Amino acid sequence: MPTVTVAVANDHAGLPLKALVLDEIRGLGFVPLDLGTNDGASVDYPDFGRAAASAVASGRAQRAVIICGTGIGISMAANRHAGVRAAVCHDSSTARLARQHNDANVLALGARIIGPEVARDCVRTFLTTDFEGGRHGPRVAKLA
Ligand code: RB5
């Protein structure tokens, strides 16, 4: 199986979820690429959304998980990059549908919104669910 690299980036508010996200990625057999931040100092979420999006857009990573307080700001930053489709997910259903219908390649989580078990479910589902294609293909293509 080819190596699948998953970039992980977060601001200070996202840091509490990071260790379990990295653990879940490794447990699934993927390779995490940690792009920070890794201390509690206040940082700006656009910088970390951009770092993860650049990793995906350049092919350095195939997927990314980005985390801020709500998942909203960091997903807005990531979605400004061509070829990046970031989805804020709150449970395994939104994570599954983001892959099946939207071919999302970046999962955004809100560390102040969801708990650790739900975060694990989101990561696992997002990284193991395929895009359905079919009628969704032309719709996703229009996003570009
Ligand atoms: C940081 O306080 C917080 O605003 C940020 O993590 C995020 O929730 C923004 O969307």
mmCIF file of N, CA and C and ligand atoms in Angstrom:
data_model
loop_
_atom_site.group_PDB
_atom_site.id
_atom_site.type_symbol
_atom_site.label_atom_id
_atom_site.label_comp_id
_atom_site.label_asym_id
_atom_site.label_seq_id
_atom_site.Cartn_x
_atom_site.Cartn_y
_atom_site.Cartn_z
ATOM 1 N N MET A 1 0.853 -1.196 0.000
ATOM 2 C CA MET A 1 0.000 0.000 0.000
ATOM 3 C C MET A 1 0.886 1.242 0.000
ATOM 4 N N PRO A 2 0.618 2.236 -0.876
ATOM 5 C CA PRO A 2 1.437 3.446 -0.869
ATOM 6 C C PRO A 2 1.265 4.224 0.434
ATOM 7 N N THR A 3 2.307 4.935 0.811
ATOM 8 C CA THR A 3 2.242 5.742 2.031
ATOM 9 C C THR A 3 1.242 6.875 1.844
ATOM 10 N N VAL A 4 0.356 7.034 2.813
ATOM 11 C CA VAL A 4 -0.580 8.162 2.815
ATOM 12 C C VAL A 4 -0.173 9.086 3.959
ATOM 13 N N THR A 5 0.191 10.305 3.595
ATOM 14 C CA THR A 5 0.610 11.294 4.590
ATOM 15 C C THR A 5 -0.564 12.206 4.918
ATOM 16 N N VAL A 6 -0.784 12.414 6.204
ATOM 17 C CA VAL A 6 -1.877 13.262 6.675
ATOM 18 C C VAL A 6 -1.265 14.439 7.447
ATOM 19 N N ALA A 7 -1.352 15.631 6.876
ATOM 20 C CA ALA A 7 -0.862 16.824 7.570
ATOM 21 C C ALA A 7 -1.804 17.147 8.734
ATOM 22 N N VAL A 8 -1.225 17.606 9.822
ATOM 23 C CA VAL A 8 -2.016 18.014 10.990
ATOM 24 C C VAL A 8 -1.548 19.405 11.395
ATOM 25 N N ALA A 9 -2.490 20.347 11.483
ATOM 26 C CA ALA A 9 -2.132 21.709 11.888
ATOM 27 C C ALA A 9 -3.249 22.263 12.762
ATOM 28 N N ASN A 10 -2.874 23.085 13.698
ATOM 29 C CA ASN A 10 -3.848 23.595 14.688
ATOM 30 C C ASN A 10 -3.351 24.903 15.277
ATOM 31 N N ASP A 11 -4.291 25.682 15.807
ATOM 32 C CA ASP A 11 -3.893 26.844 16.606
ATOM 33 C C ASP A 11 -3.868 26.430 18.078
ATOM 34 N N HIS A 12 -3.688 27.406 18.973
ATOM 35 C CA HIS A 12 -3.599 27.099 20.411
ATOM 36 C C HIS A 12 -4.885 26.458 20.928
ATOM 37 N N ALA A 13 -6.041 26.894 20.377
ATOM 38 C CA ALA A 13 -7.322 26.337 20.844
ATOM 39 C C ALA A 13 -7.505 24.894 20.379
ATOM 40 N N GLY A 14 -6.854 24.533 19.298
ATOM 41 C CA GLY A 14 -6.965 23.172 18.782
ATOM 42 C C GLY A 14 -6.007 22.187 19.427
ATOM 43 N N LEU A 15 -5.021 22.707 20.142
ATOM 44 C CA LEU A 15 -3.962 21.852 20.693
ATOM 45 C C LEU A 15 -4.462 20.692 21.570
ATOM 46 N N PRO A 16 -5.501 20.893 22.404
ATOM 47 C CA PRO A 16 -5.935 19.781 23.269
ATOM 48 C C PRO A 16 -6.368 18.526 22.512
ATOM 49 N N LEU A 17 -6.778 18.653 21.256
ATOM 50 C CA LEU A 17 -7.198 17.461 20.493
ATOM 51 C C LEU A 17 -6.055 16.829 19.715
ATOM 52 N N LYS A 18 -4.938 17.510 19.648
ATOM 53 C CA LYS A 18 -3.908 17.088 18.703
ATOM 54 C C LYS A 18 -3.326 15.700 18.972
ATOM 55 N N ALA A 19 -2.994 15.390 20.225
ATOM 56 C CA ALA A 19 -2.339 14.115 20.522
ATOM 57 C C ALA A 19 -3.210 12.940 20.087
ATOM 58 N N LEU A 20 -4.497 13.031 20.340
ATOM 59 C CA LEU A 20 -5.357 11.901 19.967
ATOM 60 C C LEU A 20 -5.556 11.829 18.459
ATOM 61 N N VAL A 21 -5.532 12.963 17.790
ATOM 62 C CA VAL A 21 -5.631 12.965 16.318
ATOM 63 C C VAL A 21 -4.400 12.281 15.723
ATOM 64 N N LEU A 22 -3.221 12.633 16.218
ATOM 65 C CA LEU A 22 -1.988 11.995 15.745
ATOM 66 C C LEU A 22 -2.016 10.495 16.024
ATOM 67 N N ASP A 23 -2.489 10.145 17.201
ATOM 68 C CA ASP A 23 -2.564 8.731 17.602
ATOM 69 C C ASP A 23 -3.509 7.957 16.686
ATOM 70 N N GLU A 24 -4.639 8.549 16.377
ATOM 71 C CA GLU A 24 -5.630 7.885 15.512
ATOM 72 C C GLU A 24 -5.065 7.720 14.099
ATOM 73 N N ILE A 25 -4.398 8.732 13.604
ATOM 74 C CA ILE A 25 -3.802 8.668 12.255
ATOM 75 C C ILE A 25 -2.777 7.530 12.195
ATOM 76 N N ARG A 26 -1.915 7.464 13.187
ATOM 77 C CA ARG A 26 -0.900 6.390 13.216
ATOM 78 C C ARG A 26 -1.565 5.029 13.338
ATOM 79 N N GLY A 27 -2.589 4.939 14.164
ATOM 80 C CA GLY A 27 -3.283 3.666 14.378
ATOM 81 C C GLY A 27 -3.940 3.131 13.115
ATOM 82 N N LEU A 28 -4.300 4.029 12.213
ATOM 83 C CA LEU A 28 -4.924 3.624 10.946
ATOM 84 C C LEU A 28 -3.882 3.260 9.892
ATOM 85 N N GLY A 29 -2.597 3.444 10.224
ATOM 86 C CA GLY A 29 -1.533 3.090 9.286
ATOM 87 C C GLY A 29 -1.108 4.229 8.374
ATOM 88 N N PHE A 30 -1.560 5.445 8.660
ATOM 89 C CA PHE A 30 -1.156 6.608 7.887
ATOM 90 C C PHE A 30 0.013 7.301 8.595
ATOM 91 N N VAL A 31 0.658 8.194 7.856
ATOM 92 C CA VAL A 31 1.832 8.879 8.396
ATOM 93 C C VAL A 31 1.477 10.331 8.681
ATOM 94 N N PRO A 32 1.501 10.760 9.954
ATOM 95 C CA PRO A 32 1.182 12.158 10.246
ATOM 96 C C PRO A 32 2.350 13.090 9.938
ATOM 97 N N LEU A 33 2.005 14.291 9.478
ATOM 98 C CA LEU A 33 2.994 15.347 9.240
ATOM 99 C C LEU A 33 2.563 16.522 10.113
ATOM 100 N N ASP A 34 3.244 16.692 11.238
ATOM 101 C CA ASP A 34 2.831 17.682 12.233
ATOM 102 C C ASP A 34 3.368 19.065 11.865
ATOM 103 N N LEU A 35 2.457 19.986 11.563
ATOM 104 C CA LEU A 35 2.848 21.330 11.126
ATOM 105 C C LEU A 35 2.656 22.374 12.236
ATOM 106 N N GLY A 36 2.442 21.920 13.490
ATOM 107 C CA GLY A 36 2.302 22.839 14.619
ATOM 108 C C GLY A 36 0.878 23.385 14.730
ATOM 109 N N THR A 37 0.672 24.217 15.695
ATOM 110 C CA THR A 37 1.545 24.685 16.733
ATOM 111 C C THR A 37 1.591 23.653 17.855
ATOM 112 N N ASN A 38 2.698 23.696 18.599
ATOM 113 C CA ASN A 38 2.848 22.675 19.633
ATOM 114 C C ASN A 38 3.083 23.234 21.017
ATOM 115 N N ASP A 39 2.835 24.512 21.200
ATOM 116 C CA ASP A 39 2.800 25.021 22.573
ATOM 117 C C ASP A 39 1.522 25.839 22.739
ATOM 118 N N GLY A 40 1.255 26.280 23.910
ATOM 119 C CA GLY A 40 -0.019 26.923 24.195
ATOM 120 C C GLY A 40 -0.072 28.398 23.879
ATOM 121 N N ALA A 41 0.991 28.947 23.323
ATOM 122 C CA ALA A 41 1.013 30.388 23.031
ATOM 123 C C ALA A 41 -0.020 30.717 21.960
ATOM 124 N N SER A 42 -0.655 31.864 22.117
ATOM 125 C CA SER A 42 -1.700 32.270 21.187
ATOM 126 C C SER A 42 -1.106 32.539 19.804
ATOM 127 N N VAL A 43 -1.712 31.912 18.804
ATOM 128 C CA VAL A 43 -1.269 32.063 17.410
ATOM 129 C C VAL A 43 -2.492 32.368 16.552
ATOM 130 N N ASP A 44 -2.268 32.631 15.273
ATOM 131 C CA ASP A 44 -3.355 32.986 14.355
ATOM 132 C C ASP A 44 -3.721 31.778 13.491
ATOM 133 N N TYR A 45 -4.991 31.367 13.580
ATOM 134 C CA TYR A 45 -5.410 30.153 12.845
ATOM 135 C C TYR A 45 -5.185 30.218 11.336
ATOM 136 N N PRO A 46 -5.242 31.420 10.671
ATOM 137 C CA PRO A 46 -5.000 31.395 9.213
ATOM 138 C C PRO A 46 -3.622 30.858 8.840
ATOM 139 N N ASP A 47 -2.625 31.097 9.706
ATOM 140 C CA ASP A 47 -1.270 30.627 9.382
ATOM 141 C C ASP A 47 -1.216 29.099 9.348
ATOM 142 N N PHE A 48 -1.982 28.470 10.204
ATOM 143 C CA PHE A 48 -1.937 27.005 10.288
ATOM 144 C C PHE A 48 -2.872 26.354 9.272
ATOM 145 N N GLY A 49 -3.969 27.030 8.971
ATOM 146 C CA GLY A 49 -4.820 26.562 7.877
ATOM 147 C C GLY A 49 -4.066 26.598 6.561
ATOM 148 N N ARG A 50 -3.302 27.674 6.381
ATOM 149 C CA ARG A 50 -2.515 27.816 5.150
ATOM 150 C C ARG A 50 -1.434 26.743 5.074
ATOM 151 N N ALA A 51 -0.769 26.455 6.162
ATOM 152 C CA ALA A 51 0.307 25.445 6.157
ATOM 153 C C ALA A 51 -0.238 24.075 5.750
ATOM 154 N N ALA A 52 -1.379 23.703 6.310
ATOM 155 C CA ALA A 52 -1.959 22.397 5.974
ATOM 156 C C ALA A 52 -2.448 22.377 4.532
ATOM 157 N N ALA A 53 -3.086 23.453 4.101
ATOM 158 C CA ALA A 53 -3.603 23.507 2.730
ATOM 159 C C ALA A 53 -2.458 23.448 1.726
ATOM 160 N N SER A 54 -1.370 24.127 2.015
ATOM 161 C CA SER A 54 -0.213 24.099 1.112
ATOM 162 C C SER A 54 0.358 22.693 1.014
ATOM 163 N N ALA A 55 0.386 21.983 2.125
ATOM 164 C CA ALA A 55 0.906 20.605 2.108
ATOM 165 C C ALA A 55 0.047 19.726 1.216
ATOM 166 N N VAL A 56 -1.269 19.897 1.276
ATOM 167 C CA VAL A 56 -2.168 19.091 0.438
ATOM 168 C C VAL A 56 -2.074 19.539 -1.026
ATOM 169 N N ALA A 57 -2.111 20.840 -1.257
ATOM 170 C CA ALA A 57 -2.092 21.350 -2.635
ATOM 171 C C ALA A 57 -0.806 20.977 -3.351
ATOM 172 N N SER A 58 0.298 20.899 -2.620
ATOM 173 C CA SER A 58 1.592 20.584 -3.239
ATOM 174 C C SER A 58 1.822 19.088 -3.396
ATOM 175 N N GLY A 59 0.975 18.276 -2.762
ATOM 176 C CA GLY A 59 1.164 16.823 -2.826
ATOM 177 C C GLY A 59 2.062 16.278 -1.726
ATOM 178 N N ARG A 60 2.554 17.182 -0.866
ATOM 179 C CA ARG A 60 3.381 16.718 0.263
ATOM 180 C C ARG A 60 2.555 15.847 1.210
ATOM 181 N N ALA A 61 1.255 16.127 1.286
ATOM 182 C CA ALA A 61 0.312 15.309 2.062
ATOM 183 C C ALA A 61 -0.898 15.016 1.183
ATOM 184 N N GLN A 62 -1.528 13.881 1.435
ATOM 185 C CA GLN A 62 -2.721 13.526 0.654
ATOM 186 C C GLN A 62 -3.998 14.000 1.341
ATOM 187 N N ARG A 63 -3.942 14.132 2.640
ATOM 188 C CA ARG A 63 -5.076 14.588 3.437
ATOM 189 C C ARG A 63 -4.537 15.496 4.543
ATOM 190 N N ALA A 64 -5.465 16.214 5.209
ATOM 191 C CA ALA A 64 -5.057 17.005 6.369
ATOM 192 C C ALA A 64 -6.176 17.019 7.392
ATOM 193 N N VAL A 65 -5.780 17.143 8.634
ATOM 194 C CA VAL A 65 -6.713 17.400 9.733
ATOM 195 C C VAL A 65 -6.287 18.718 10.352
ATOM 196 N N ILE A 66 -7.206 19.670 10.416
ATOM 197 C CA ILE A 66 -6.899 20.988 10.963
ATOM 198 C C ILE A 66 -7.840 21.249 12.138
ATOM 199 N N ILE A 67 -7.329 21.901 13.151
ATOM 200 C CA ILE A 67 -8.097 22.044 14.397
ATOM 201 C C ILE A 67 -7.948 23.470 14.932
ATOM 202 N N CYS A 68 -9.066 24.104 15.206
ATOM 203 C CA CYS A 68 -9.050 25.359 15.966
ATOM 204 C C CYS A 68 -10.156 25.260 17.013
ATOM 205 N N GLY A 69 -10.581 26.380 17.563
ATOM 206 C CA GLY A 69 -11.607 26.305 18.605
ATOM 207 C C GLY A 69 -12.918 25.744 18.091
ATOM 208 N N THR A 70 -13.348 26.252 16.942
ATOM 209 C CA THR A 70 -14.618 25.812 16.345
ATOM 210 C C THR A 70 -14.445 24.974 15.089
ATOM 211 N N GLY A 71 -13.286 25.025 14.475
ATOM 212 C CA GLY A 71 -13.061 24.426 13.148
ATOM 213 C C GLY A 71 -13.418 25.384 12.022
ATOM 214 N N ILE A 72 -14.058 26.481 12.361
ATOM 215 C CA ILE A 72 -14.576 27.379 11.319
ATOM 216 C C ILE A 72 -13.473 28.247 10.716
ATOM 217 N N GLY A 73 -12.766 28.982 11.567
ATOM 218 C CA GLY A 73 -11.765 29.907 11.041
ATOM 219 C C GLY A 73 -10.671 29.198 10.257
ATOM 220 N N ILE A 74 -10.201 28.081 10.784
ATOM 221 C CA ILE A 74 -9.091 27.382 10.131
ATOM 222 C C ILE A 74 -9.556 26.740 8.817
ATOM 223 N N SER A 75 -10.842 26.351 8.748
ATOM 224 C CA SER A 75 -11.368 25.799 7.483
ATOM 225 C C SER A 75 -11.522 26.914 6.452
ATOM 226 N N MET A 76 -11.928 28.097 6.890
ATOM 227 C CA MET A 76 -12.021 29.238 5.962
ATOM 228 C C MET A 76 -10.658 29.514 5.344
ATOM 229 N N ALA A 77 -9.621 29.482 6.172
ATOM 230 C CA ALA A 77 -8.264 29.724 5.662
ATOM 231 C C ALA A 77 -7.862 28.645 4.667
ATOM 232 N N ALA A 78 -8.100 27.402 5.011
ATOM 233 C CA ALA A 78 -7.685 26.289 4.131
ATOM 234 C C ALA A 78 -8.424 26.339 2.805
ATOM 235 N N ASN A 79 -9.691 26.723 2.826
ATOM 236 C CA ASN A 79 -10.503 26.703 1.605
ATOM 237 C C ASN A 79 -10.161 27.821 0.624
ATOM 238 N N ARG A 80 -9.250 28.674 0.981
ATOM 239 C CA ARG A 80 -8.802 29.709 0.038
ATOM 240 C C ARG A 80 -7.753 29.183 -0.932
ATOM 241 N N HIS A 81 -7.353 27.923 -0.774
ATOM 242 C CA HIS A 81 -6.323 27.330 -1.634
ATOM 243 C C HIS A 81 -6.957 26.442 -2.700
ATOM 244 N N ALA A 82 -6.525 26.628 -3.939
ATOM 245 C CA ALA A 82 -7.041 25.818 -5.044
ATOM 246 C C ALA A 82 -6.793 24.340 -4.771
ATOM 247 N N GLY A 83 -7.811 23.543 -5.042
ATOM 248 C CA GLY A 83 -7.673 22.096 -4.889
ATOM 249 C C GLY A 83 -7.938 21.600 -3.487
ATOM 250 N N VAL A 84 -8.160 22.523 -2.551
ATOM 251 C CA VAL A 84 -8.428 22.136 -1.165
ATOM 252 C C VAL A 84 -9.922 22.217 -0.893
ATOM 253 N N ARG A 85 -10.473 21.146 -0.351
ATOM 254 C CA ARG A 85 -11.886 21.108 0.057
ATOM 255 C C ARG A 85 -11.916 20.720 1.529
ATOM 256 N N ALA A 86 -12.018 21.740 2.379
ATOM 257 C CA ALA A 86 -12.020 21.518 3.827
ATOM 258 C C ALA A 86 -13.451 21.515 4.339
ATOM 259 N N ALA A 87 -13.775 20.562 5.189
ATOM 260 C CA ALA A 87 -15.117 20.429 5.752
ATOM 261 C C ALA A 87 -15.047 20.410 7.273
ATOM 262 N N VAL A 88 -15.852 21.279 7.904
ATOM 263 C CA VAL A 88 -15.982 21.229 9.358
ATOM 264 C C VAL A 88 -16.940 20.097 9.679
ATOM 265 N N CYS A 89 -16.503 19.144 10.473
ATOM 266 C CA CYS A 89 -17.335 17.984 10.816
ATOM 267 C C CYS A 89 -17.504 17.902 12.323
ATOM 268 N N HIS A 90 -18.732 17.542 12.718
ATOM 269 C CA HIS A 90 -19.070 17.496 14.140
ATOM 270 C C HIS A 90 -19.367 16.093 14.637
ATOM 271 N N ASP A 91 -19.403 15.129 13.714
ATOM 272 C CA ASP A 91 -19.729 13.752 14.089
ATOM 273 C C ASP A 91 -19.357 12.844 12.927
ATOM 274 N N SER A 92 -19.519 11.527 13.105
ATOM 275 C CA SER A 92 -19.084 10.610 12.046
ATOM 276 C C SER A 92 -19.966 10.724 10.812
ATOM 277 N N SER A 93 -21.214 11.167 10.956
ATOM 278 C CA SER A 93 -22.079 11.328 9.773
ATOM 279 C C SER A 93 -21.586 12.456 8.879
ATOM 280 N N THR A 94 -21.273 13.593 9.466
ATOM 281 C CA THR A 94 -20.769 14.695 8.632
ATOM 282 C C THR A 94 -19.407 14.334 8.045
ATOM 283 N N ALA A 95 -18.585 13.611 8.792
ATOM 284 C CA ALA A 95 -17.283 13.190 8.264
ATOM 285 C C ALA A 95 -17.469 12.216 7.095
ATOM 286 N N ARG A 96 -18.400 11.304 7.220
ATOM 287 C CA ARG A 96 -18.663 10.324 6.145
ATOM 288 C C ARG A 96 -19.199 11.019 4.903
ATOM 289 N N LEU A 97 -20.171 11.907 5.083
ATOM 290 C CA LEU A 97 -20.774 12.582 3.924
ATOM 291 C C LEU A 97 -19.820 13.576 3.270
ATOM 292 N N ALA A 98 -18.951 14.172 4.060
ATOM 293 C CA ALA A 98 -17.949 15.080 3.484
ATOM 294 C C ALA A 98 -17.044 14.326 2.512
ATOM 295 N N ARG A 99 -16.765 13.078 2.791
ATOM 296 C CA ARG A 99 -15.967 12.248 1.880
ATOM 297 C C ARG A 99 -16.843 11.715 0.739
ATOM 298 N N GLN A 100 -17.980 11.116 1.057
ATOM 299 C CA GLN A 100 -18.793 10.446 0.026
ATOM 300 C C GLN A 100 -19.336 11.429 -1.008
ATOM 301 N N HIS A 101 -19.805 12.582 -0.579
ATOM 302 C CA HIS A 101 -20.478 13.513 -1.489
ATOM 303 C C HIS A 101 -19.587 14.665 -1.943
ATOM 304 N N ASN A 102 -18.691 15.126 -1.083
ATOM 305 C CA ASN A 102 -17.926 16.346 -1.378
ATOM 306 C C ASN A 102 -16.453 16.084 -1.694
ATOM 307 N N ASP A 103 -16.027 14.844 -1.560
ATOM 308 C CA ASP A 103 -14.608 14.493 -1.773
ATOM 309 C C ASP A 103 -13.696 15.439 -0.992
ATOM 310 N N ALA A 104 -14.111 15.777 0.220
ATOM 311 C CA ALA A 104 -13.298 16.658 1.063
ATOM 312 C C ALA A 104 -11.924 16.028 1.292
ATOM 313 N N ASN A 105 -10.890 16.843 1.200
ATOM 314 C CA ASN A 105 -9.545 16.319 1.458
ATOM 315 C C ASN A 105 -8.929 16.886 2.737
ATOM 316 N N VAL A 106 -9.673 17.760 3.398
ATOM 317 C CA VAL A 106 -9.209 18.314 4.674
ATOM 318 C C VAL A 106 -10.364 18.265 5.681
ATOM 319 N N LEU A 107 -10.100 17.677 6.815
ATOM 320 C CA LEU A 107 -11.074 17.584 7.907
ATOM 321 C C LEU A 107 -10.780 18.690 8.918
ATOM 322 N N ALA A 108 -11.784 19.511 9.216
ATOM 323 C CA ALA A 108 -11.624 20.574 10.214
ATOM 324 C C ALA A 108 -12.435 20.220 11.459
ATOM 325 N N LEU A 109 -11.786 20.305 12.601
ATOM 326 C CA LEU A 109 -12.425 19.969 13.881
ATOM 327 C C LEU A 109 -12.403 21.177 14.820
ATOM 328 N N GLY A 110 -13.417 21.265 15.662
ATOM 329 C CA GLY A 110 -13.493 22.310 16.670
ATOM 330 C C GLY A 110 -13.259 21.724 18.052
ATOM 331 N N ALA A 111 -12.108 22.030 18.609
ATOM 332 C CA ALA A 111 -11.738 21.430 19.897
ATOM 333 C C ALA A 111 -12.591 21.946 21.053
ATOM 334 N N ARG A 112 -13.239 23.101 20.844
ATOM 335 C CA ARG A 112 -14.107 23.644 21.896
ATOM 336 C C ARG A 112 -15.559 23.210 21.690
ATOM 337 N N ILE A 113 -15.784 22.412 20.652
ATOM 338 C CA ILE A 113 -17.140 22.018 20.288
ATOM 339 C C ILE A 113 -17.373 20.523 20.495
ATOM 340 N N ILE A 114 -16.403 19.711 20.081
ATOM 341 C CA ILE A 114 -16.579 18.254 20.183
ATOM 342 C C ILE A 114 -15.594 17.675 21.192
ATOM 343 N N GLY A 115 -15.933 16.518 21.720
ATOM 344 C CA GLY A 115 -15.082 15.836 22.693
ATOM 345 C C GLY A 115 -14.129 14.862 22.016
ATOM 346 N N PRO A 116 -13.266 14.246 22.818
ATOM 347 C CA PRO A 116 -12.218 13.395 22.254
ATOM 348 C C PRO A 116 -12.733 12.164 21.503
ATOM 349 N N GLU A 117 -13.774 11.516 22.001
ATOM 350 C CA GLU A 117 -14.251 10.310 21.316
ATOM 351 C C GLU A 117 -14.891 10.656 19.978
ATOM 352 N N VAL A 118 -15.632 11.750 19.940
ATOM 353 C CA VAL A 118 -16.242 12.185 18.675
ATOM 354 C C VAL A 118 -15.141 12.593 17.697
ATOM 355 N N ALA A 119 -14.107 13.240 18.204
ATOM 356 C CA ALA A 119 -12.988 13.629 17.334
ATOM 357 C C ALA A 119 -12.338 12.386 16.729
ATOM 358 N N ARG A 120 -12.120 11.373 17.537
ATOM 359 C CA ARG A 120 -11.550 10.114 17.018
ATOM 360 C C ARG A 120 -12.446 9.517 15.944
ATOM 361 N N ASP A 121 -13.765 9.488 16.193
ATOM 362 C CA ASP A 121 -14.718 8.958 15.208
ATOM 363 C C ASP A 121 -14.608 9.727 13.896
ATOM 364 N N CYS A 122 -14.535 11.054 14.003
ATOM 365 C CA CYS A 122 -14.449 11.888 12.794
ATOM 366 C C CYS A 122 -13.195 11.562 12.001
ATOM 367 N N VAL A 123 -12.067 11.474 12.675
ATOM 368 C CA VAL A 123 -10.794 11.204 11.986
ATOM 369 C C VAL A 123 -10.837 9.832 11.322
ATOM 370 N N ARG A 124 -11.282 8.831 12.060
ATOM 371 C CA ARG A 124 -11.321 7.454 11.538
ATOM 372 C C ARG A 124 -12.236 7.382 10.319
ATOM 373 N N THR A 125 -13.429 7.946 10.451
ATOM 374 C CA THR A 125 -14.396 7.881 9.350
ATOM 375 C C THR A 125 -13.902 8.657 8.138
ATOM 376 N N PHE A 126 -13.387 9.845 8.390
ATOM 377 C CA PHE A 126 -12.912 10.695 7.283
ATOM 378 C C PHE A 126 -11.801 10.009 6.494
ATOM 379 N N LEU A 127 -10.880 9.363 7.207
ATOM 380 C CA LEU A 127 -9.703 8.789 6.534
ATOM 381 C C LEU A 127 -9.961 7.413 5.936
ATOM 382 N N THR A 128 -11.123 6.839 6.199
ATOM 383 C CA THR A 128 -11.372 5.477 5.689
ATOM 384 C C THR A 128 -12.595 5.411 4.772
ATOM 385 N N THR A 129 -13.151 6.556 4.421
ATOM 386 C CA THR A 129 -14.345 6.579 3.562
ATOM 387 C C THR A 129 -13.973 7.123 2.189
ATOM 388 N N ASP A 130 -14.436 6.438 1.142
ATOM 389 C CA ASP A 130 -14.130 6.853 -0.238
ATOM 390 C C ASP A 130 -15.184 7.822 -0.776
ATOM 391 N N PHE A 131 -14.775 8.612 -1.738
ATOM 392 C CA PHE A 131 -15.688 9.462 -2.518
ATOM 393 C C PHE A 131 -16.580 8.546 -3.351
ATOM 394 N N GLU A 132 -17.870 8.843 -3.386
ATOM 395 C CA GLU A 132 -18.810 8.007 -4.139
ATOM 396 C C GLU A 132 -18.754 8.243 -5.637
ATOM 397 N N GLY A 133 -18.317 9.426 -6.059
ATOM 398 C CA GLY A 133 -18.306 9.731 -7.492
ATOM 399 C C GLY A 133 -19.723 9.829 -8.021
ATOM 400 N N GLY A 134 -19.936 9.338 -9.240
ATOM 401 C CA GLY A 134 -21.277 9.384 -9.841
ATOM 402 C C GLY A 134 -21.772 10.805 -9.952
ATOM 403 N N ARG A 135 -23.005 11.032 -9.498
ATOM 404 C CA ARG A 135 -23.612 12.361 -9.646
ATOM 405 C C ARG A 135 -22.853 13.442 -8.891
ATOM 406 N N HIS A 136 -22.044 13.021 -7.922
ATOM 407 C CA HIS A 136 -21.300 14.011 -7.133
ATOM 408 C C HIS A 136 -20.059 14.531 -7.869
ATOM 409 N N GLY A 137 -19.591 13.780 -8.849
ATOM 410 C CA GLY A 137 -18.365 14.166 -9.553
ATOM 411 C C GLY A 137 -18.448 15.539 -10.202
ATOM 412 N N PRO A 138 -19.453 15.792 -11.053
ATOM 413 C CA PRO A 138 -19.538 17.111 -11.701
ATOM 414 C C PRO A 138 -19.763 18.249 -10.704
ATOM 415 N N ARG A 139 -20.440 17.951 -9.621
ATOM 416 C CA ARG A 139 -20.683 19.001 -8.619
ATOM 417 C C ARG A 139 -19.389 19.400 -7.941
ATOM 418 N N VAL A 140 -18.601 18.407 -7.579
ATOM 419 C CA VAL A 140 -17.298 18.707 -6.959
ATOM 420 C C VAL A 140 -16.404 19.431 -7.958
ATOM 421 N N ALA A 141 -16.469 19.018 -9.226
ATOM 422 C CA ALA A 141 -15.633 19.669 -10.255
ATOM 423 C C ALA A 141 -15.993 21.153 -10.370
ATOM 424 N N LYS A 142 -17.263 21.485 -10.178
ATOM 425 C CA LYS A 142 -17.674 22.900 -10.266
ATOM 426 C C LYS A 142 -17.040 23.760 -9.170
ATOM 427 N N LEU A 143 -16.667 23.146 -8.082
ATOM 428 C CA LEU A 143 -16.036 23.914 -6.998
ATOM 429 C C LEU A 143 -14.713 24.516 -7.461
ATOM 430 N N ALA A 144 -14.095 23.872 -8.415
ATOM 431 C CA ALA A 144 -12.785 24.348 -8.884
ATOM 432 C C ALA A 144 -12.943 25.515 -9.855
HETATM 433 C C1 RB5 B 1 -9.156 31.247 19.055
HETATM 434 O O1 RB5 B 1 -9.523 31.885 20.240
HETATM 435 C C2 RB5 B 1 -10.381 30.947 18.219
HETATM 436 O O2 RB5 B 1 -10.987 32.135 17.780
HETATM 437 C C3 RB5 B 1 -10.013 30.076 17.040
HETATM 438 O O3 RB5 B 1 -9.427 28.906 17.509
HETATM 439 C C4 RB5 B 1 -11.130 29.603 16.149
HETATM 440 O O4 RB5 B 1 -12.187 29.067 16.868
HETATM 441 C C5 RB5 B 1 -11.559 30.515 15.090
HETATM 442 O O5 RB5 B 1 -12.372 30.167 14.222
#
